[in-house]
Coordinates of C-alpha atoms in Angstrom, one line a residue:
Chain A
M1 CA 23.2 -15.9 25.9
A2 CA 20.7 -18.8 25.9
T3 CA 19.1 -21.2 23.5
L4 CA 15.8 -20.5 22.2
K5 CA 13.0 -23.3 20.9
L6 CA 10.0 -23.1 18.9
D7 CA 7.8 -25.8 19.4
N8 CA 4.6 -25.7 17.0
V9 CA 4.0 -21.9 16.9
K10 CA 0.8 -20.9 15.9
K11 CA -0.9 -17.5 15.3
S12 CA -4.4 -16.7 14.5
F13 CA -5.8 -13.1 14.3
G14 CA -9.6 -14.2 14.7
K15 CA -10.4 -16.6 12.6
T16 CA -7.6 -16.1 9.9
D17 CA -4.5 -18.2 10.8
V18 CA -1.5 -16.5 9.9
I19 CA 1.1 -19.0 11.2
H20 CA 0.3 -22.7 10.9
G21 CA 3.0 -24.2 13.5
V22 CA 6.7 -23.8 13.5
S23 CA 9.3 -25.6 15.0
I24 CA 13.2 -24.8 15.6
D25 CA 15.8 -25.5 18.3
V26 CA 18.2 -22.7 17.9
N27 CA 21.8 -23.3 19.6
D28 CA 23.3 -20.9 21.8
G29 CA 25.0 -18.2 19.7
E30 CA 23.4 -19.1 16.4
F31 CA 22.4 -16.6 13.9
I32 CA 19.0 -17.3 12.4
V33 CA 17.2 -15.8 9.8
I34 CA 13.6 -15.4 9.3
V35 CA 12.8 -14.9 5.3
G36 CA 10.2 -14.5 3.3
P37 CA 7.8 -12.4 1.2
S38 CA 5.9 -9.8 2.6
G39 CA 3.0 -11.3 4.6
C40 CA 4.2 -14.7 4.9
G41 CA 4.1 -14.2 9.0
K42 CA 8.0 -13.8 9.6
S43 CA 7.5 -10.6 11.7
T44 CA 4.5 -11.9 13.4
L45 CA 6.6 -15.0 14.4
L46 CA 9.4 -12.7 15.5
R47 CA 6.8 -10.6 17.6
M48 CA 5.6 -13.7 19.3
V49 CA 9.1 -14.2 20.5
A50 CA 9.3 -10.8 21.6
G51 CA 6.3 -10.9 23.5
L52 CA 4.5 -8.3 21.6
E53 CA 1.9 -10.4 20.1
T54 CA 0.3 -13.8 22.2
V55 CA 1.2 -17.1 21.0
T56 CA -2.3 -18.8 19.8
S57 CA -0.9 -22.1 20.6
G58 CA 2.4 -24.3 21.0
E59 CA 5.7 -23.3 22.9
V60 CA 8.2 -20.2 23.0
Q61 CA 11.1 -21.2 25.2
I62 CA 14.3 -19.0 26.0
G63 CA 17.1 -20.6 27.9
G64 CA 15.1 -23.5 28.5
K65 CA 12.1 -21.6 29.9
V66 CA 8.7 -21.5 28.7
V67 CA 7.9 -17.7 27.9
N68 CA 4.6 -17.8 26.5
D69 CA 2.9 -15.9 29.1
V70 CA 6.1 -13.9 30.4
E71 CA 5.7 -9.9 29.7
P72 CA 8.6 -8.7 26.9
M73 CA 10.2 -7.0 29.6
D74 CA 11.1 -10.1 31.3
R75 CA 11.9 -12.2 28.7
D76 CA 15.7 -11.0 28.5
I77 CA 15.7 -9.9 24.9
A78 CA 16.6 -7.3 23.2
M79 CA 14.8 -5.9 19.8
V80 CA 15.7 -3.6 16.9
F81 CA 13.1 -2.2 15.0
Q82 CA 12.8 -1.4 11.1
N83 CA 12.0 2.3 11.8
Y84 CA 14.9 2.0 14.9
A85 CA 12.1 3.4 17.3
L86 CA 14.5 5.4 19.1
Y87 CA 13.3 7.6 21.8
P88 CA 13.1 11.3 19.8
H89 CA 13.6 13.4 22.7
M90 CA 16.5 11.7 24.2
S91 CA 20.1 11.9 23.4
V92 CA 22.1 9.0 22.0
F93 CA 23.4 8.1 25.3
D94 CA 20.1 8.4 27.1
N95 CA 18.6 6.4 24.4
M96 CA 21.3 3.5 25.1
A97 CA 21.0 4.0 28.9
Y98 CA 17.3 3.7 29.0
G99 CA 16.6 0.3 29.5
L100 CA 19.9 0.0 32.2
K101 CA 18.1 3.2 34.0
I102 CA 14.8 1.6 34.5
A103 CA 16.8 -2.2 35.7
K104 CA 18.5 0.5 38.5
V105 CA 22.1 -0.3 37.1
S106 CA 24.5 1.9 38.7
K107 CA 25.5 5.2 37.2
D108 CA 29.1 4.0 36.7
E109 CA 28.4 0.8 35.2
I110 CA 25.6 2.7 32.8
S111 CA 28.2 4.7 31.9
E112 CA 30.6 2.4 31.2
R113 CA 28.6 -0.1 29.2
V114 CA 27.5 2.8 27.2
Q115 CA 30.9 3.9 26.4
T116 CA 32.0 0.5 25.1
A117 CA 29.1 0.0 23.3
A118 CA 29.8 3.7 21.5
K119 CA 33.1 2.6 20.9
L120 CA 32.1 -0.8 19.4
L121 CA 29.5 1.0 17.0
Q122 CA 31.6 4.2 16.4
L123 CA 29.0 6.2 18.1
E124 CA 31.3 8.2 20.5
P125 CA 31.6 11.6 18.9
Y126 CA 27.5 11.4 18.8
L127 CA 26.4 10.4 22.3
Q128 CA 25.1 14.1 23.2
R129 CA 23.1 14.2 19.8
K130 CA 19.4 14.0 19.6
P131 CA 18.3 11.0 17.1
R132 CA 17.0 13.9 14.4
E133 CA 20.4 15.1 14.2
L134 CA 21.9 11.7 13.0
S135 CA 21.9 10.2 9.8
G136 CA 20.1 6.7 8.9
G137 CA 23.2 4.5 9.4
Q138 CA 23.9 6.2 12.8
R139 CA 20.3 5.8 14.0
Q140 CA 20.7 2.2 13.0
R141 CA 23.7 1.9 15.1
V142 CA 22.1 3.6 17.9
A143 CA 19.3 0.7 17.9
M144 CA 21.7 -1.8 17.9
G145 CA 23.5 0.1 20.8
R146 CA 20.6 -0.1 22.7
A147 CA 19.9 -3.8 22.4
I148 CA 23.9 -4.6 23.0
V149 CA 24.1 -2.7 26.4
R150 CA 21.4 -4.8 28.1
K151 CA 23.3 -7.8 27.4
P152 CA 20.4 -9.9 26.6
A153 CA 20.1 -13.6 26.0
V154 CA 18.6 -13.3 22.3
F155 CA 18.9 -10.2 19.8
L156 CA 15.6 -9.8 17.8
F157 CA 16.3 -7.8 14.5
D158 CA 13.0 -6.9 13.0
E159 CA 14.2 -5.8 9.3
P160 CA 16.5 -3.4 10.3
L161 CA 18.3 -2.9 7.2
S162 CA 15.3 -2.2 5.1
N163 CA 15.4 1.8 5.6
L164 CA 18.7 2.4 4.5
D165 CA 20.0 2.8 1.1
A166 CA 21.5 -0.1 -0.9
K167 CA 25.3 0.6 -0.1
L168 CA 24.9 1.1 3.5
R169 CA 22.6 -1.9 3.5
V170 CA 25.5 -4.1 2.5
Q171 CA 28.2 -2.1 4.8
M172 CA 25.7 -2.7 7.8
R173 CA 25.0 -6.3 6.8
L174 CA 28.8 -6.9 7.5
E175 CA 28.9 -4.9 10.3
I176 CA 25.8 -6.8 11.8
K177 CA 27.6 -9.9 11.2
A178 CA 30.9 -9.4 12.5
L179 CA 29.3 -7.7 15.9
Q180 CA 27.2 -10.8 16.2
R181 CA 30.5 -13.1 16.0
E182 CA 32.1 -11.0 18.3
L183 CA 29.3 -11.0 20.9
G184 CA 28.0 -14.3 20.1
V185 CA 24.5 -13.9 21.1
T186 CA 21.7 -15.7 20.0
S187 CA 20.2 -14.0 17.1
L188 CA 16.7 -13.9 15.2
Y189 CA 16.7 -12.0 12.2
V190 CA 13.7 -11.1 10.0
T191 CA 14.0 -10.2 6.5
H192 CA 12.5 -10.2 3.0
D193 CA 15.8 -10.0 1.4
Q194 CA 17.3 -13.3 0.3
V195 CA 20.8 -11.9 -0.1
E196 CA 20.7 -10.7 3.3
A197 CA 19.3 -14.0 4.6
M198 CA 22.2 -16.0 2.9
T199 CA 24.8 -13.7 3.9
L200 CA 24.3 -13.7 7.7
A201 CA 22.3 -16.5 8.4
D202 CA 23.9 -19.7 10.3
R203 CA 20.8 -21.5 9.3
M204 CA 17.7 -19.7 7.6
I205 CA 14.0 -20.0 8.1
V206 CA 12.2 -19.7 4.5
M207 CA 8.8 -18.8 5.3
N208 CA 5.6 -19.1 3.0
A209 CA 2.2 -18.1 4.0
G210 CA 2.7 -18.7 7.6
V211 CA 4.4 -22.2 7.1
A212 CA 8.5 -22.7 7.5
D213 CA 8.9 -24.3 4.1
Q214 CA 12.4 -25.2 4.8
I215 CA 15.0 -24.7 7.9
G216 CA 18.7 -25.6 7.0
A217 CA 22.0 -23.6 6.1
P218 CA 22.2 -21.1 3.4
L219 CA 24.0 -23.2 1.0
D220 CA 22.1 -26.4 1.8
V221 CA 18.8 -24.4 1.2
Y222 CA 20.2 -23.3 -2.3
A223 CA 21.6 -26.4 -3.5
N224 CA 18.8 -28.4 -2.2
P225 CA 15.6 -26.2 -1.9
A226 CA 12.8 -28.4 -0.4
T227 CA 9.7 -26.5 -2.3
E228 CA 9.3 -24.8 -5.5
F229 CA 8.5 -21.8 -3.6
V230 CA 12.2 -22.1 -1.8
A231 CA 13.6 -22.8 -5.1
G232 CA 12.1 -19.7 -6.5
F233 CA 12.5 -17.3 -3.6
I234 CA 16.0 -18.1 -2.7
G235 CA 18.8 -17.0 -5.3
S236 CA 18.8 -14.0 -7.9
P237 CA 17.9 -14.3 -10.6
P238 CA 15.5 -16.9 -9.5
T239 CA 15.4 -20.4 -10.4
N240 CA 13.5 -21.2 -14.0
F241 CA 10.7 -23.3 -13.7
I242 CA 9.8 -25.6 -17.1
D243 CA 6.8 -27.6 -17.4
A244 CA 8.2 -31.5 -17.3
S245 CA 6.0 -32.4 -20.1
L246 CA 8.0 -30.3 -22.4
V247 CA 11.2 -31.5 -21.5
D248 CA 10.8 -35.2 -20.9
G249 CA 6.8 -36.2 -21.0
Q250 CA 6.9 -36.4 -17.3
S251 CA 4.6 -34.6 -14.7
G252 CA 5.0 -32.0 -12.7
R253 CA 7.6 -28.9 -13.0
I254 CA 11.5 -29.0 -13.6
G255 CA 13.4 -26.3 -11.9
V256 CA 16.9 -25.3 -13.1
R257 CA 19.0 -22.5 -11.8
P258 CA 20.1 -19.7 -14.4
E259 CA 23.7 -20.7 -14.0
H260 CA 23.2 -24.2 -14.7
I261 CA 21.9 -23.6 -18.3
E262 CA 24.1 -23.4 -21.2
L263 CA 23.0 -22.1 -24.5
S264 CA 23.5 -24.2 -27.5
D265 CA 22.6 -25.0 -31.0
T266 CA 20.4 -27.8 -29.9
G267 CA 19.5 -28.7 -26.5
R268 CA 16.8 -30.3 -24.3
I269 CA 14.4 -27.6 -25.2
T270 CA 14.5 -24.6 -27.5
A271 CA 13.6 -21.0 -26.7
T272 CA 13.5 -17.6 -28.5
V273 CA 16.0 -14.9 -27.1
G274 CA 14.3 -11.8 -25.5
Y275 CA 16.8 -9.3 -24.4
A276 CA 20.0 -9.8 -22.7
E277 CA 21.5 -7.7 -19.7
A278 CA 25.1 -7.3 -19.9
L279 CA 26.3 -6.9 -16.4
G280 CA 30.3 -6.7 -17.0
A281 CA 31.2 -9.6 -15.1
E282 CA 27.9 -11.8 -16.6
T283 CA 25.1 -11.8 -19.0
L284 CA 21.7 -12.4 -18.1
V285 CA 19.9 -13.7 -21.2
H286 CA 16.0 -13.6 -21.1
L287 CA 14.5 -16.2 -23.4
R288 CA 10.9 -17.6 -24.1
A289 CA 10.2 -20.8 -24.1
S290 CA 7.3 -22.7 -26.8
D291 CA 4.9 -22.8 -23.8
G292 CA 5.3 -18.9 -23.0
S293 CA 7.3 -19.3 -20.0
Q294 CA 10.2 -17.1 -19.1
I295 CA 14.0 -18.3 -18.8
T296 CA 16.9 -16.6 -17.8
V297 CA 20.5 -17.7 -18.4
R298 CA 23.3 -16.3 -16.6
Q299 CA 26.4 -16.7 -18.4
D300 CA 29.8 -15.5 -18.7
A301 CA 30.6 -12.0 -19.9
A302 CA 33.1 -13.7 -22.3
L303 CA 30.6 -15.7 -24.1
P304 CA 29.0 -14.5 -27.1
I305 CA 25.3 -12.4 -26.5
P306 CA 22.7 -13.9 -28.9
G307 CA 20.8 -11.8 -30.9
E308 CA 17.3 -10.6 -30.1
G309 CA 14.5 -12.9 -32.0
E310 CA 17.2 -15.9 -32.5
T311 CA 16.1 -19.3 -31.6
R312 CA 18.6 -21.3 -29.2
G313 CA 18.7 -24.6 -27.6
L314 CA 18.9 -24.9 -23.8
S315 CA 21.1 -27.5 -22.0
W316 CA 21.8 -28.6 -18.7
A317 CA 23.4 -31.3 -17.0
D318 CA 21.3 -34.0 -15.1
E319 CA 22.2 -33.4 -11.6
N320 CA 21.2 -29.8 -11.8
I321 CA 17.4 -30.8 -12.1
M322 CA 15.2 -30.2 -9.6
R323 CA 11.9 -31.8 -9.9
F324 CA 8.5 -30.6 -8.1
D325 CA 5.1 -32.3 -8.0
A326 CA 2.4 -30.7 -8.8
S327 CA 1.8 -29.3 -5.1
G328 CA 5.1 -27.7 -5.5
L329 CA 7.0 -30.5 -3.2
R330 CA 10.7 -31.7 -4.3
Q331 CA 10.3 -35.1 -5.7
Chain B
M1 CA 12.7 24.2 4.2
E2 CA 9.8 25.9 4.0
K3 CA 8.0 26.4 0.3
R4 CA 7.0 29.9 -0.5
V5 CA 4.8 30.8 -3.3
T6 CA 5.7 34.0 -5.0
F7 CA 3.4 36.3 -6.9
K8 CA 4.6 38.4 -9.9
G9 CA 2.4 41.9 -8.8
I10 CA 1.0 43.0 -5.3
W11 CA -2.7 43.3 -6.4
L12 CA -3.9 39.4 -6.7
P13 CA -2.5 38.7 -3.3
L14 CA -4.0 41.9 -1.6
L15 CA -7.3 40.9 -3.7
L16 CA -7.1 37.2 -2.0
V17 CA -6.7 38.5 1.4
L18 CA -9.1 41.2 0.9
P19 CA -12.1 39.4 2.4
Q20 CA -10.3 38.1 5.9
I21 CA -9.2 41.8 6.1
L22 CA -12.8 43.2 5.7
I23 CA -14.0 40.6 8.1
T24 CA -11.4 41.7 10.4
A25 CA -11.8 45.2 9.9
V26 CA -15.7 45.0 10.5
F27 CA -15.9 42.4 13.7
F28 CA -12.4 43.4 15.3
F29 CA -10.6 46.7 14.4
Y30 CA -13.5 48.9 14.6
P31 CA -15.4 47.4 17.6
A32 CA -11.5 47.2 19.4
G33 CA -11.1 51.0 18.3
Q34 CA -14.2 52.1 19.5
A35 CA -13.8 50.1 22.8
I36 CA -10.8 52.0 23.5
W37 CA -11.8 55.2 22.2
Q38 CA -15.0 54.7 25.0
S39 CA -12.8 53.7 27.8
L40 CA -11.3 57.5 27.9
F41 CA -14.7 58.6 28.6
I42 CA -17.8 58.4 31.0
P43 CA -21.0 58.4 28.9
D44 CA -24.4 59.2 30.6
P45 CA -26.5 56.1 30.8
F46 CA -29.0 57.7 27.9
G47 CA -25.6 57.7 25.6
L48 CA -26.9 61.4 25.0
S49 CA -23.2 62.7 26.3
M50 CA -19.4 61.9 27.1
Q51 CA -17.4 63.1 29.4
W52 CA -13.6 63.2 28.7
V53 CA -11.6 61.3 31.9
G54 CA -8.4 60.1 30.2
L55 CA -7.4 57.2 32.0
G56 CA -9.8 57.8 34.8
N57 CA -11.6 54.7 34.0
F58 CA -8.3 52.2 34.4
E59 CA -7.5 54.3 37.3
F60 CA -10.9 53.5 39.1
L61 CA -10.6 50.0 37.9
L62 CA -7.3 48.8 39.3
S63 CA -8.0 50.5 42.7
D64 CA -11.3 48.8 42.7
P65 CA -11.7 45.8 45.0
F66 CA -14.2 43.9 43.1
Y67 CA -12.4 44.2 40.1
R68 CA -9.5 42.9 41.5
A69 CA -11.7 40.0 43.3
S70 CA -12.8 39.3 39.8
F71 CA -9.2 39.2 38.6
L72 CA -8.6 36.1 41.2
T73 CA -12.1 34.7 40.6
T74 CA -11.1 34.3 36.6
A75 CA -7.5 32.7 37.6
I76 CA -9.2 30.2 40.0
F77 CA -12.0 29.3 37.3
S78 CA -9.6 29.1 34.4
I79 CA -7.3 27.0 36.0
L80 CA -9.9 24.7 37.3
V81 CA -11.4 24.6 33.8
T82 CA -8.3 23.8 32.3
V83 CA -7.1 21.1 34.6
V84 CA -10.3 19.5 34.8
S85 CA -11.3 19.1 31.2
M86 CA -7.5 18.5 30.1
G87 CA -7.3 15.9 32.7
V88 CA -10.3 14.0 31.8
A89 CA -9.9 14.5 28.3
L90 CA -6.2 13.0 28.8
Y91 CA -7.6 10.2 30.7
L92 CA -10.2 9.3 28.3
A93 CA -7.6 9.3 25.5
V94 CA -5.2 7.1 27.2
L95 CA -8.2 4.6 27.6
A96 CA -9.7 5.3 24.1
D97 CA -5.9 4.7 22.7
R98 CA -5.5 1.3 24.0
L99 CA -9.0 0.3 22.5
I100 CA -8.6 -1.6 19.4
K101 CA -12.3 -2.6 18.7
G102 CA -15.2 0.1 18.8
S103 CA -12.8 3.2 19.1
G104 CA -14.8 4.9 16.5
T105 CA -17.9 4.7 18.2
Y106 CA -16.3 6.0 21.6
R107 CA -14.8 9.0 19.8
T108 CA -18.0 9.6 18.3
L109 CA -19.6 9.5 21.4
L110 CA -17.0 11.7 23.0
I111 CA -17.1 14.5 20.3
W112 CA -21.1 15.1 20.8
P113 CA -20.7 17.7 23.6
Y114 CA -18.7 19.7 21.6
A115 CA -21.6 20.3 19.4
V116 CA -23.5 21.8 22.3
A117 CA -23.8 25.4 22.4
P118 CA -22.5 27.0 25.9
A119 CA -25.3 28.7 26.9
V120 CA -27.4 25.2 26.0
A121 CA -24.8 23.2 28.2
G122 CA -25.3 25.5 31.0
V123 CA -29.3 25.3 31.1
L124 CA -28.5 21.6 30.5
W125 CA -26.6 21.6 34.1
L126 CA -28.7 24.1 35.6
F127 CA -31.9 21.8 35.1
M128 CA -29.5 18.9 36.9
F129 CA -28.5 20.8 39.7
N130 CA -31.8 23.0 40.0
T131 CA -32.3 23.3 43.9
R132 CA -36.1 22.5 43.6
V133 CA -36.4 20.2 40.5
G134 CA -32.9 19.2 39.4
V135 CA -32.3 15.4 39.3
V136 CA -28.7 15.6 40.9
S137 CA -29.6 17.6 43.8
W138 CA -32.5 15.5 44.6
Y139 CA -30.2 12.6 44.7
L140 CA -27.8 14.4 46.7
G141 CA -30.4 15.6 49.2
Q142 CA -31.3 11.6 49.7
L143 CA -28.0 11.1 50.4
G144 CA -28.3 14.0 53.0
Y145 CA -26.6 17.0 51.2
D146 CA -28.2 20.1 50.9
W147 CA -27.0 21.4 47.4
N148 CA -27.7 24.9 46.8
H149 CA -25.4 26.9 44.1
V150 CA -27.9 29.6 44.5
L151 CA -26.5 30.6 47.8
N152 CA -23.1 28.8 48.4
E153 CA -20.3 30.1 46.7
G154 CA -18.1 27.2 46.4
E155 CA -21.0 24.9 45.0
A156 CA -21.7 27.7 42.5
M157 CA -18.0 27.9 41.2
G158 CA -18.1 23.9 41.3
L159 CA -21.1 23.8 38.9
V160 CA -19.8 26.6 36.6
V161 CA -16.8 24.7 36.2
V162 CA -17.9 21.4 35.6
A163 CA -20.5 22.8 33.0
S164 CA -17.5 24.5 31.5
A165 CA -15.1 21.7 31.2
W166 CA -17.6 19.4 30.3
G167 CA -18.2 20.9 26.5
R168 CA -14.5 21.3 26.4
I169 CA -13.5 17.9 27.1
S170 CA -14.4 16.8 23.6
Y171 CA -12.0 19.0 22.1
N172 CA -9.1 18.2 24.1
F173 CA -9.7 14.5 24.1
L174 CA -9.6 14.7 20.0
F175 CA -6.3 16.5 20.3
F176 CA -4.8 14.2 22.9
L177 CA -6.2 11.3 21.2
A178 CA -4.5 12.4 17.9
G179 CA -1.3 13.1 19.8
L180 CA -1.2 9.7 21.2
Q181 CA -1.8 8.1 18.0
A182 CA 1.2 10.1 16.4
I183 CA 3.6 8.3 19.0
P184 CA 5.4 5.3 16.5
K185 CA 3.9 2.2 18.2
S186 CA 7.2 0.6 17.9
V187 CA 8.7 3.4 20.5
I188 CA 6.6 2.0 23.1
E189 CA 7.0 -1.5 22.3
A190 CA 10.9 -0.8 22.4
A191 CA 10.4 1.2 25.9
A192 CA 8.3 -2.0 27.0
I193 CA 11.1 -4.2 25.7
D194 CA 13.6 -2.0 27.7
G195 CA 11.6 -2.9 30.6
A196 CA 9.4 -0.1 31.2
R197 CA 5.8 -0.7 32.7
F198 CA 2.9 1.2 31.6
W199 CA 3.4 4.3 33.9
T200 CA 7.1 4.3 33.5
R201 CA 6.3 4.2 29.6
F202 CA 3.7 7.1 30.1
R203 CA 5.7 9.3 32.4
T204 CA 9.4 8.8 30.4
I205 CA 8.2 8.5 26.8
V206 CA 4.6 9.4 26.2
W207 CA 4.1 12.5 28.4
P208 CA 7.5 14.4 26.9
L209 CA 6.2 13.4 23.3
L210 CA 2.8 14.5 24.2
S211 CA 4.2 17.9 25.4
P212 CA 3.5 20.0 22.0
T213 CA 0.0 18.8 22.3
T214 CA -0.4 19.7 26.0
F215 CA 1.0 23.0 25.8
F216 CA -1.0 23.8 22.6
L217 CA -4.3 23.1 24.5
L218 CA -3.0 24.7 27.8
V219 CA -3.1 27.9 26.0
V220 CA -6.5 27.2 23.7
N221 CA -8.1 26.2 27.0
I222 CA -7.1 29.2 29.2
I223 CA -8.5 31.6 26.4
Y224 CA -11.7 29.5 26.4
A225 CA -11.8 29.7 30.1
F226 CA -11.3 33.6 29.7
F227 CA -14.0 34.4 26.9
E228 CA -16.0 31.5 25.8
T229 CA -17.7 30.7 28.9
F230 CA -20.2 33.7 29.3
G231 CA -22.9 31.7 28.3
V232 CA -22.4 28.9 30.9
I233 CA -22.1 31.9 33.7
H234 CA -25.0 33.8 32.3
T235 CA -27.3 30.8 32.4
I236 CA -26.3 29.0 35.5
T237 CA -25.4 31.7 37.9
S238 CA -25.6 35.1 36.5
G239 CA -22.2 35.9 38.1
G240 CA -23.3 35.0 41.6
P241 CA -24.0 34.7 44.5
Q242 CA -22.6 38.0 45.2
Q243 CA -19.6 38.1 42.7
A244 CA -18.5 34.7 43.1
T245 CA -18.7 33.7 39.5
T246 CA -18.2 37.0 38.1
I247 CA -15.3 36.5 36.0
L248 CA -13.8 39.3 33.9
V249 CA -15.7 38.9 30.5
Y250 CA -19.1 38.7 32.6
K251 CA -18.2 41.8 34.4
V252 CA -17.9 43.6 31.2
Y253 CA -21.1 42.7 30.5
S254 CA -22.7 43.2 33.7
D255 CA -21.1 46.6 34.4
G256 CA -21.9 47.9 30.9
F257 CA -25.3 46.5 30.1
V258 CA -26.9 46.0 33.6
G259 CA -25.2 48.4 35.5
Q260 CA -24.7 50.9 32.7
D261 CA -21.3 52.2 33.4
L262 CA -20.2 52.2 29.7
G263 CA -17.0 53.7 30.3
S264 CA -16.0 51.3 32.7
S265 CA -17.3 48.4 30.6
A266 CA -14.9 49.6 27.5
A267 CA -12.1 50.1 29.8
Q268 CA -12.4 46.3 31.0
S269 CA -12.7 45.3 27.5
V270 CA -9.5 47.1 26.5
I271 CA -7.7 45.1 29.6
L272 CA -9.2 41.8 28.4
L273 CA -8.0 42.7 24.8
V274 CA -4.3 43.1 26.2
I275 CA -4.6 39.9 28.1
V276 CA -5.8 38.1 25.0
S277 CA -3.2 39.8 22.7
I278 CA -0.8 38.4 25.1
L279 CA -2.0 34.8 25.3
T280 CA -2.1 34.9 21.6
V281 CA 1.4 36.0 21.1
V282 CA 2.6 33.2 23.2
Q283 CA 0.7 30.7 21.4
F284 CA 2.1 31.8 17.8
K285 CA 5.9 32.1 19.3
Y286 CA 5.2 28.7 20.4
I287 CA 3.6 27.1 17.1
E288 CA 6.2 28.7 14.9
R289 CA 8.8 26.3 16.7
R290 CA 6.8 23.0 16.4
V291 CA 9.5 20.5 17.0
H292 CA 9.8 20.8 20.5
Y293 CA 12.1 17.8 21.4

């Protein structure tokens, strides 16, 4: 267990800058989620912490020690890969024991540690099986088991759930969270799924094109996005953006979350109803404003569903307005 | 599950395989049948008469010390060719696999020798090692080593092994490189994070995952060394000095076409036929169960 510190970490591939300086202090035992769309550099950032990519400039510290030039094997980390990266020719037991065998841990201890991890992950009946004889969820657990048995200072997760089906993903998400709480190991978790980020993170880093747009607790980020990108990326359905000139004649754009807009006869602006999605507990109403921009309203299922083609007013409270300037920064 | 296409009648599928059957019949079944038939006779050198001897040719062969010596020569030769060509190819493939830039160029250059016909390759190596005008033998002479593969049996064997292996490295390299690149990068990275350094990774992860490729190449290379090295041996040593580089397939030629002992030559062909059949069966059995781990 250890702290992790990134100090103005940058990465370039040749002349292309992919990460433009990310800094964060991760506390011991904290669960940090790096979230962003594909190509934003989040995996590269994780791989730099792992030592699988070189750091172009800046510092990576694990447990207070600079590890920029330390080999992955000497960084005291464990990583869970998106495709699990299990050793296909080894049994589940051998997969988990591999790192310990190399570290020359005694046979009794290896067997004890693997058994403990297997019990924790409900893998006991499968220890003698080969990875190809396991389901996706079980493989995922073996990958986690391989990380756990080594008792590393930091866990790194690279989109570990994206190869699983939706139902299993929700279940594994809860398990990962519970496991991390129980073990208390500092964790860095990369995902493109903002729901995963919201539910797992103690704090999250929202990455946009190689820049950490915002770092903070999930609900703070949700309530107070620092940039237009963060407001649009975090939350589902995403924040609505309307030209301020349309509403109150000011410059820049206004962001309002779907759940903060109410349909009324008159409102701050009017819009034409496109179609409505009744989801049971709630209804998503899609409208088109006079300047053509799409607006989604999330309303309670008990409220009447407007008919297609109707013109309705949209109203929202002042405290729910998020203003962004032309460069996308929060005003 | 394997997907099977089902034809309604018998005629269309028969028609589709007919060209292959014809080619096999003309170039394999007919000559093989002839060889088996001829191996039971001793014809006179002019082919005017044949005398039935039953299995006499085989009996004579198996008790012939020269023929048994040729078996040993073949074993040594094919083991050396296989080990050298696969070893060098694997080494180069591991290097090429680590390359990020320019691996395409590297690959193309390494594939070239495969395009050279064995007989031409033989002549190239013969020129380099010619005892009088060869570049390499001249340099060896400068270093005080008197190279003469025409007289020295070990040097002769060494030269045909190197010349045969050289043309084969390209082929093996391609398969090894493809095999290496088929190993997911993340598996190697996982092993690196697990603490395995290069050699440990190679021994415990790469080599086992490469074993299907290695086994396939092993069989293919042995078959190559047995049968396709005729051109190299014919151009470089003609089986000599003495019998030092007379492998089985070369002996078929030299006994039959030089020694005019057609009956014995046919019997030798039959024995080779049996050997290659066994090797092919081994290979097919293996390829059928492709997943090895």
